[in-house]
PDB file of C-alpha atoms in Angstrom:
ATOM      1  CA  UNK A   1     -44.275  -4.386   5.703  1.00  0.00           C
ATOM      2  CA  UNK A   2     -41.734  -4.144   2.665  1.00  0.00           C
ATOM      3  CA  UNK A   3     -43.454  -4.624  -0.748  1.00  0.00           C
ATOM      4  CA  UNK A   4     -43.236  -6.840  -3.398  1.00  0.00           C
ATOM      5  CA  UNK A   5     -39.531  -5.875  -5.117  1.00  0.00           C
ATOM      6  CA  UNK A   6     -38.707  -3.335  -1.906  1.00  0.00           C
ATOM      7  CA  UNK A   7     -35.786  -4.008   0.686  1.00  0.00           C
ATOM      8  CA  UNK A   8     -34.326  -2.115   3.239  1.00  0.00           C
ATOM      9  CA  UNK A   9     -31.654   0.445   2.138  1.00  0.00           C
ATOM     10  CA  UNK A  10     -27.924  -0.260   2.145  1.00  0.00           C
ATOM     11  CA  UNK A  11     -26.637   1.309   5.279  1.00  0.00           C
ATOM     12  CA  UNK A  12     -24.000   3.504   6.087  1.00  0.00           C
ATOM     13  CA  UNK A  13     -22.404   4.264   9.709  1.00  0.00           C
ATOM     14  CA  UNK A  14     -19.941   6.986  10.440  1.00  0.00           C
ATOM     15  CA  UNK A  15     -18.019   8.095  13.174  1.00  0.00           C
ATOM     16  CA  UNK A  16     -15.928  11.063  13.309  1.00  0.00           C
ATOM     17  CA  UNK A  17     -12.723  11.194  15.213  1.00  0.00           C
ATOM     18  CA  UNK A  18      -9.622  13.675  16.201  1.00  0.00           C
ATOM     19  CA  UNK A  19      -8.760  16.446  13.635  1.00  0.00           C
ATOM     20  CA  UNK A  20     -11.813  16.615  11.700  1.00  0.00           C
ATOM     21  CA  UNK A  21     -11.046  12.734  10.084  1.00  0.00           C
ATOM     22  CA  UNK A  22     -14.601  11.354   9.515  1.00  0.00           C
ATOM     23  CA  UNK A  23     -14.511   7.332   9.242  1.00  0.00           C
ATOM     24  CA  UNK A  24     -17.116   5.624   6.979  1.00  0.00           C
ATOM     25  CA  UNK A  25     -18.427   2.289   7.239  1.00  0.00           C
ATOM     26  CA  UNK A  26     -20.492   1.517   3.950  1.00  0.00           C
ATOM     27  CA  UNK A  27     -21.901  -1.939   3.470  1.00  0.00           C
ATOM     28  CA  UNK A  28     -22.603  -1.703  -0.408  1.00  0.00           C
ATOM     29  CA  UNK A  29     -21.538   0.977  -3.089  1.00  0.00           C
ATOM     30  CA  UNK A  30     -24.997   1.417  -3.323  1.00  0.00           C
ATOM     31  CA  UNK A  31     -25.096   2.538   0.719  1.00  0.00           C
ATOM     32  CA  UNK A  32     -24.988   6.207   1.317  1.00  0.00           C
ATOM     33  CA  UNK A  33     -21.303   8.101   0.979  1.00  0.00           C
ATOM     34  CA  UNK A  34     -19.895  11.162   2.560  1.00  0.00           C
ATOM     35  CA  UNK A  35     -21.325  13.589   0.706  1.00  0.00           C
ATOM     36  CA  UNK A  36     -24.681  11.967   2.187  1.00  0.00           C
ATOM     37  CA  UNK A  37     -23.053  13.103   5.977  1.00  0.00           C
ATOM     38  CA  UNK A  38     -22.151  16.277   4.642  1.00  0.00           C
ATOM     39  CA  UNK A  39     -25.565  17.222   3.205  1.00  0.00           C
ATOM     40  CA  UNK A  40     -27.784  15.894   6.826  1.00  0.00           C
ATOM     41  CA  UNK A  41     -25.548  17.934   9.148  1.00  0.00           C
ATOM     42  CA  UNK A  42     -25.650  20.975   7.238  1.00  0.00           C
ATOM     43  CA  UNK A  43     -30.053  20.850   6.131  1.00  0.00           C
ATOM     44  CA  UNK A  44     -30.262  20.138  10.323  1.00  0.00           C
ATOM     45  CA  UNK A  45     -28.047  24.142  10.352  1.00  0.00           C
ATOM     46  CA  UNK A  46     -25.916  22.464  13.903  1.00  0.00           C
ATOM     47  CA  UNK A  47     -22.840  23.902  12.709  1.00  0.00           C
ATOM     48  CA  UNK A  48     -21.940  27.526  11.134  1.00  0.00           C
ATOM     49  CA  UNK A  49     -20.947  27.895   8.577  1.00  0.00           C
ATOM     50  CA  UNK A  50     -21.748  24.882   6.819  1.00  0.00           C
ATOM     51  CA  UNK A  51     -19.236  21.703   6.918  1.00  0.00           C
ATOM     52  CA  UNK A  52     -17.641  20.907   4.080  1.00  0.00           C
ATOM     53  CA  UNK A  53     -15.607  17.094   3.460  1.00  0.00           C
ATOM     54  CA  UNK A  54     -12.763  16.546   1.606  1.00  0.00           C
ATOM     55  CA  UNK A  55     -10.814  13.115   0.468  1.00  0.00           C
ATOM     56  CA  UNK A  56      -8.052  12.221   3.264  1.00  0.00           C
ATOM     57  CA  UNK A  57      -5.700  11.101   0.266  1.00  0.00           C
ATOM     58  CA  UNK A  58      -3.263   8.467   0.993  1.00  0.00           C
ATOM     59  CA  UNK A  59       0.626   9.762   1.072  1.00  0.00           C
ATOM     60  CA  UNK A  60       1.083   6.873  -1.252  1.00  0.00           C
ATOM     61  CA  UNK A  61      -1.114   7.594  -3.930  1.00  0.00           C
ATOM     62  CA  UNK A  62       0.418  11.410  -3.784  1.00  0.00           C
ATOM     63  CA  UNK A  63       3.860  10.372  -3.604  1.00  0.00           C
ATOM     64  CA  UNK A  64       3.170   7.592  -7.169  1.00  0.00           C
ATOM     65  CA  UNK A  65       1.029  10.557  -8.659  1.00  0.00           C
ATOM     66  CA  UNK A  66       4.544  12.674  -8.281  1.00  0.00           C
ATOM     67  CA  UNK A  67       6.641   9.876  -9.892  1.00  0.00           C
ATOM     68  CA  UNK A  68       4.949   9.509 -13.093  1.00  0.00           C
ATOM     69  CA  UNK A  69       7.033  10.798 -15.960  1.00  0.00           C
ATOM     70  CA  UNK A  70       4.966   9.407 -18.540  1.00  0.00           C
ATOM     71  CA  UNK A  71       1.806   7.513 -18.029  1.00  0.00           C
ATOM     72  CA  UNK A  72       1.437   4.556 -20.250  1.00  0.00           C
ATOM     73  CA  UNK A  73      -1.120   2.388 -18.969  1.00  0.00           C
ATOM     74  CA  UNK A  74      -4.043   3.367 -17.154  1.00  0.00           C
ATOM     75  CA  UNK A  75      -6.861   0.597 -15.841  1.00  0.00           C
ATOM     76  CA  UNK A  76      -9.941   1.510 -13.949  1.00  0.00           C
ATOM     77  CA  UNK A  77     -13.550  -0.926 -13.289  1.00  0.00           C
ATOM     78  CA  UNK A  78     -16.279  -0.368 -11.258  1.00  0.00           C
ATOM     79  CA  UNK A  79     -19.410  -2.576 -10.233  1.00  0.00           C
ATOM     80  CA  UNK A  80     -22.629  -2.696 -11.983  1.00  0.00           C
ATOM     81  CA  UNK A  81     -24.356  -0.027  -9.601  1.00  0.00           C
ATOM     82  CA  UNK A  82     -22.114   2.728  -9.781  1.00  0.00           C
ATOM     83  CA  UNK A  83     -23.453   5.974 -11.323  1.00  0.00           C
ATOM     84  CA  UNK A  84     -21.414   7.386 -14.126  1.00  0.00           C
ATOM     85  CA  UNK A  85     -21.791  10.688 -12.449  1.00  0.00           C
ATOM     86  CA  UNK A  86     -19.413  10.054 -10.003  1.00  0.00           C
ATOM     87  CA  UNK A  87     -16.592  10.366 -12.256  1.00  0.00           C
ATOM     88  CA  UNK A  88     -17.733  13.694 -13.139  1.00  0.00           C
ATOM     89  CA  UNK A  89     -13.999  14.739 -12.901  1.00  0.00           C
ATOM     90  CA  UNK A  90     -12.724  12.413 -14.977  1.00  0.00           C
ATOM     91  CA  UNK A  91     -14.892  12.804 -18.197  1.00  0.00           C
ATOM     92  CA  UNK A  92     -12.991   9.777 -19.905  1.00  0.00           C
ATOM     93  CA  UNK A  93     -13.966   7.170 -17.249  1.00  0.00           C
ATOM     94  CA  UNK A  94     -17.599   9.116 -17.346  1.00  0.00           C
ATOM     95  CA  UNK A  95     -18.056   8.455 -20.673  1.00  0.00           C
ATOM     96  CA  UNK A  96     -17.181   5.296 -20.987  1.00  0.00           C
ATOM     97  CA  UNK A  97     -19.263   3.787 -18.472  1.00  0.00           C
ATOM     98  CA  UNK A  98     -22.491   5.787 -19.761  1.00  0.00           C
ATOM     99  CA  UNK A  99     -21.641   4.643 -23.462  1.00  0.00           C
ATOM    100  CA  UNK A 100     -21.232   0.727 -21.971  1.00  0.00           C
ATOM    101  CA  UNK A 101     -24.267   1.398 -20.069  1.00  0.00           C
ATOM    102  CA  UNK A 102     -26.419   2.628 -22.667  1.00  0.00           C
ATOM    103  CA  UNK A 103     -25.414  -0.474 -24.777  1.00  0.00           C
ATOM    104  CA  UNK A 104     -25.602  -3.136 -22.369  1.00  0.00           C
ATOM    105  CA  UNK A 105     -27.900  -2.154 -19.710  1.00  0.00           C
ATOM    106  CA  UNK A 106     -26.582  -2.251 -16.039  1.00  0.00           C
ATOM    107  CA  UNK A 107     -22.692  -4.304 -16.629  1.00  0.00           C
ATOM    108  CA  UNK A 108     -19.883  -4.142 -15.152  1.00  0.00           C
ATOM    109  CA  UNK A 109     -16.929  -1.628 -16.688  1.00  0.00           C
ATOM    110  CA  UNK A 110     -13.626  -2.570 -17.082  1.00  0.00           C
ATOM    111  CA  UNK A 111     -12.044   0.496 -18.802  1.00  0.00           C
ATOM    112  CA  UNK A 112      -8.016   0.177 -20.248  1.00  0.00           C
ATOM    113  CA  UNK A 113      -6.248   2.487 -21.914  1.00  0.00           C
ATOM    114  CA  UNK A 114      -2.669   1.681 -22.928  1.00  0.00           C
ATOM    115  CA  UNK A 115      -0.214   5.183 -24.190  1.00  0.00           C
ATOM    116  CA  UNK A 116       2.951   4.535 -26.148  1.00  0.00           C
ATOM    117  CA  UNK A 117       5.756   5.474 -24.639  1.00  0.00           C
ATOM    118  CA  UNK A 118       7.182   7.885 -26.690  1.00  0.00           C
ATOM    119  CA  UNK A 119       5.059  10.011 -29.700  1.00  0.00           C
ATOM    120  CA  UNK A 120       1.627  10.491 -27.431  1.00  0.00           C
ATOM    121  CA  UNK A 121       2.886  12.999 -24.709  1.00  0.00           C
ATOM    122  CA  UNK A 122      -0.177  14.768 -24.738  1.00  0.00           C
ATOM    123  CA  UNK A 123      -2.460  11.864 -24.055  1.00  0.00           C
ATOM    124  CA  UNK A 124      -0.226  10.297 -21.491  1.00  0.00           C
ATOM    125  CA  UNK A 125      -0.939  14.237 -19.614  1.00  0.00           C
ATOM    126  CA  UNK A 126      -4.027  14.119 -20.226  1.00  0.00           C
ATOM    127  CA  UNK A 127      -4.755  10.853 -18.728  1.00  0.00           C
ATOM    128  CA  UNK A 128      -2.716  11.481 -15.801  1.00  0.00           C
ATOM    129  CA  UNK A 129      -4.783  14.519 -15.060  1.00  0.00           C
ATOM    130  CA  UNK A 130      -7.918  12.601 -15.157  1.00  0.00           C
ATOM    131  CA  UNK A 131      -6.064   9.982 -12.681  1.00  0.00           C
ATOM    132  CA  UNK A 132      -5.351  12.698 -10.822  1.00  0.00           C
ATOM    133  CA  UNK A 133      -8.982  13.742 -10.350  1.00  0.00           C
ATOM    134  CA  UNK A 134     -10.007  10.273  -9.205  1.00  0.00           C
ATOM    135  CA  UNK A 135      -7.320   9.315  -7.015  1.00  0.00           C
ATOM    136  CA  UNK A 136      -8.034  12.848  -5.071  1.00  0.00           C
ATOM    137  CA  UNK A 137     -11.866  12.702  -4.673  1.00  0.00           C
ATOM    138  CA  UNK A 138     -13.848  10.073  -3.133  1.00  0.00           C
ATOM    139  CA  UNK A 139     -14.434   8.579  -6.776  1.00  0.00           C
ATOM    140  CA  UNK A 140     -11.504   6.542  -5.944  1.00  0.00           C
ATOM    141  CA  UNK A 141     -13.961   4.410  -2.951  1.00  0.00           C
ATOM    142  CA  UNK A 142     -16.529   3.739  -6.228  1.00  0.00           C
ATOM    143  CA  UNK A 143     -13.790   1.864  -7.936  1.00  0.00           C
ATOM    144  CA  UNK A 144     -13.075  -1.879  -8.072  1.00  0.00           C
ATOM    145  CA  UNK A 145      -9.496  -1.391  -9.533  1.00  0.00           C
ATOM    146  CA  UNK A 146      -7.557   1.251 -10.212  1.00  0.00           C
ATOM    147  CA  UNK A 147      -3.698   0.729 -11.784  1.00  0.00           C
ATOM    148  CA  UNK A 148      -1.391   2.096 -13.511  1.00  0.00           C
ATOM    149  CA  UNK A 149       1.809   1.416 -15.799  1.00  0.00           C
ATOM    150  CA  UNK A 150       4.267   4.176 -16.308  1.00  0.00           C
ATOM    151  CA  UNK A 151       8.296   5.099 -16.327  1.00  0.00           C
ATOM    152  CA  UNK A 152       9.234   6.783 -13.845  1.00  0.00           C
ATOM    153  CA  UNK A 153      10.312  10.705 -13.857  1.00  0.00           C
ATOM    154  CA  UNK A 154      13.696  10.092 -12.137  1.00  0.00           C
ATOM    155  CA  UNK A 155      15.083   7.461 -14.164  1.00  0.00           C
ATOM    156  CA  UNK A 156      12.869   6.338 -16.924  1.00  0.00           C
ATOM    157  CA  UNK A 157      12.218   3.056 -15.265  1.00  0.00           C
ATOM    158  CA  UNK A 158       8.817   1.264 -16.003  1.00  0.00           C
ATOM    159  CA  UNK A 159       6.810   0.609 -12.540  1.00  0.00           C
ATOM    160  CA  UNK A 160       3.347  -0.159 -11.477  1.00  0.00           C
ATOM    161  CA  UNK A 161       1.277   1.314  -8.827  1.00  0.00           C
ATOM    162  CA  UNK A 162      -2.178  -0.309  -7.539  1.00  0.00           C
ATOM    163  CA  UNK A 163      -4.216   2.446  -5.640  1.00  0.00           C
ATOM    164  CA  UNK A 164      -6.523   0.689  -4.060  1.00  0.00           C
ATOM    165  CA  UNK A 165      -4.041  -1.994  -2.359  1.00  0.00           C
ATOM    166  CA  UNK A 166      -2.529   1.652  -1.104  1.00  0.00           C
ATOM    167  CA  UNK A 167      -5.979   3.311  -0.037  1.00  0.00           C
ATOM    168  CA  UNK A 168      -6.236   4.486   3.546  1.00  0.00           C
ATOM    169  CA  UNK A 169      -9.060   1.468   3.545  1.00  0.00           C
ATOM    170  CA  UNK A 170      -9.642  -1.325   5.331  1.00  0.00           C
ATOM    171  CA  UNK A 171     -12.223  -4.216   4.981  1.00  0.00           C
ATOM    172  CA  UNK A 172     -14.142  -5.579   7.419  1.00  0.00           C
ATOM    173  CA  UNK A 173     -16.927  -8.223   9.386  1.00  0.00           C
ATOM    174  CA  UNK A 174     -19.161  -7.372  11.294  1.00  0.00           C
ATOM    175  CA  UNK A 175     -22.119  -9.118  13.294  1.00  0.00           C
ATOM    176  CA  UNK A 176     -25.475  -9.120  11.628  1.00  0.00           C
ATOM    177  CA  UNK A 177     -28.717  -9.083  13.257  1.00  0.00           C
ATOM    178  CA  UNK A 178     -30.813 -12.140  12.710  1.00  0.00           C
ATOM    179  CA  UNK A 179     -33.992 -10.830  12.099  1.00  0.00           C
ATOM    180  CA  UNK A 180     -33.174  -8.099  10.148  1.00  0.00           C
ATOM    181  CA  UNK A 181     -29.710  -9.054   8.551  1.00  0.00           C
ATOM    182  CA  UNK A 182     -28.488  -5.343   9.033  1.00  0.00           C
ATOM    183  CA  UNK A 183     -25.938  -4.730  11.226  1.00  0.00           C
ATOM    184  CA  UNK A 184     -25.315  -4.582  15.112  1.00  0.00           C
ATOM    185  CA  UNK A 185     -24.304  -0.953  15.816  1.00  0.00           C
ATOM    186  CA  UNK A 186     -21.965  -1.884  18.415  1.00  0.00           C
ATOM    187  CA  UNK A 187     -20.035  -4.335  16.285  1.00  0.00           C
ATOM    188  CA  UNK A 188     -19.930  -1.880  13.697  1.00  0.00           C
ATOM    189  CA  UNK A 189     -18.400   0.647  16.185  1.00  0.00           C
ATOM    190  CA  UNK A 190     -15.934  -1.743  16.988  1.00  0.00           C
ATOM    191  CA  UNK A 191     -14.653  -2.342  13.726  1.00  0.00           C
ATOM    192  CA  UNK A 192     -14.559   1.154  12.948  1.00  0.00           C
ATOM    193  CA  UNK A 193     -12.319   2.167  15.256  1.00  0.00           C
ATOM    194  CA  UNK A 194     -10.071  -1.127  15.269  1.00  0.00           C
ATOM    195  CA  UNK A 195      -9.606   0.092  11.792  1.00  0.00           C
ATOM    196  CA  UNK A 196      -9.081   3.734  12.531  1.00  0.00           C
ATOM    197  CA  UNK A 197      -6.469   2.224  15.211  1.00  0.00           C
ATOM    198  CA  UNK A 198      -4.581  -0.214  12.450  1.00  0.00           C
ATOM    199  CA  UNK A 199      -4.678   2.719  10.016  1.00  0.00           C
ATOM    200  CA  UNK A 200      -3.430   5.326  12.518  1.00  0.00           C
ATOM    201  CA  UNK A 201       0.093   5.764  10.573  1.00  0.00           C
ATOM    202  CA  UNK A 202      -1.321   6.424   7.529  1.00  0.00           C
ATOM    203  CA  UNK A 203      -4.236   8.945   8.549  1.00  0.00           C
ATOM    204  CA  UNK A 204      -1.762  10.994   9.988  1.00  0.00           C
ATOM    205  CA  UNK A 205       0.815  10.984   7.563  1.00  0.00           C
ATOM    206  CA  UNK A 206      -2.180  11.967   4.342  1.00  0.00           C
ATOM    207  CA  UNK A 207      -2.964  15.025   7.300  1.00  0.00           C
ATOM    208  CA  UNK A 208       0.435  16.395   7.140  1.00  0.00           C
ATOM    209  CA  UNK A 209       0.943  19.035   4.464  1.00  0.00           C
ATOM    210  CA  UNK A 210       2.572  18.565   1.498  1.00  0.00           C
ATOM    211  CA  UNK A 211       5.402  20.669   0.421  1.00  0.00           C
TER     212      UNK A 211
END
């Protein structure tokens, strides 16, 4: 019997698949991530030396990363329930939800930050480093939005680039058990891989090397 105030936890499914690519079904932000995977196979010792898991990052995200000359709008939010820690690469982002939290309890954070231009070269680096660290580490799955404004390196143009709409992600339903309102296993695996199988393209293009 659950107590007054207790619920189950948020669950997480996973399923691994050819070259190492480890899918991850999570049904909150509050639901276990990969690290979690990463930490049970390696305390259970089944595989030497220890596993390690990395971000697939999406070709896409790369290839806008690469095509920022100069950053000049950066906008980032993330749900009530996300720990500030998570951002540990990206100490701006960090901070600012800690200092929002602090103030305001658990709320929402919407953070903005707009760069001239011309005249603030090294903040428009410095934020696209940060960026950098997010969009290559599995912050970027804690995130609600993530955008960005900048001209581009070849010509100068402005452009926009939404990382999230770009993610190798893919929403989706899945059958819930009546009693307990978690959900089926087998409808989970089926989602899973109907994703895996509609995101094929892009999971093997983010495995190819970069030059």
């Amino acid at each position: 019997m659950l107590g007054d105030g207790e619920n189950l936890a948020d669950p997480t499914f996973y399923s691994v698949f050819d070259r190492g690519v480890l899918a991850v079904m999570r049904t909150s932000t509050l639901a276990p991530g990969p690290a979690s995977f990463r930490d049970y196979v390696n305390y259970l010792e089944v595989l030497k030396p220890p596993i390690g898991i990395v971000p697939l990052v999406d070709g896409n995200a790369v290839r806008a990363l690469s095509q920022v000359g100069t950053l000049t709008k950066l906008t980032v939010a993330v749900g009530p329930d996300v720990n500030p820690d998570t951002f540990s690469s990206s100490q701006m982002i960090a901070d600012a939800i800690r200092s929002a939290r602090q103030s305001l309890g658990g709320v929402a954070v919407e953070l903005t930050v707009k760069i001239a231009a011309k005249g603030q070269a090294a903040a428009a680096e410095e934020a696209h480093r940060q960026l950098s660290n997010i969009v290559t580490s599995s912050a970027l799955a804690f995130t609600e939005k993530a955008q960005i404004s900048y001209r581009r390196l070849e010509d100068g143009r402005a452009d926009t680039h939404d990382f999230l709409q770009e993610a190798i992600t893919k929403s989706a339903a899945v059958e819930l058990d009546a009693q307990t309102r978690q959900p089926i296993e087998s409808s989970v695996s089926e989602a899973i891989a109907a994703a895996y199988d509609s995101l094929y393209e892009d999971i093997q293009s983010a495995l190819r090397p970069t030059s």
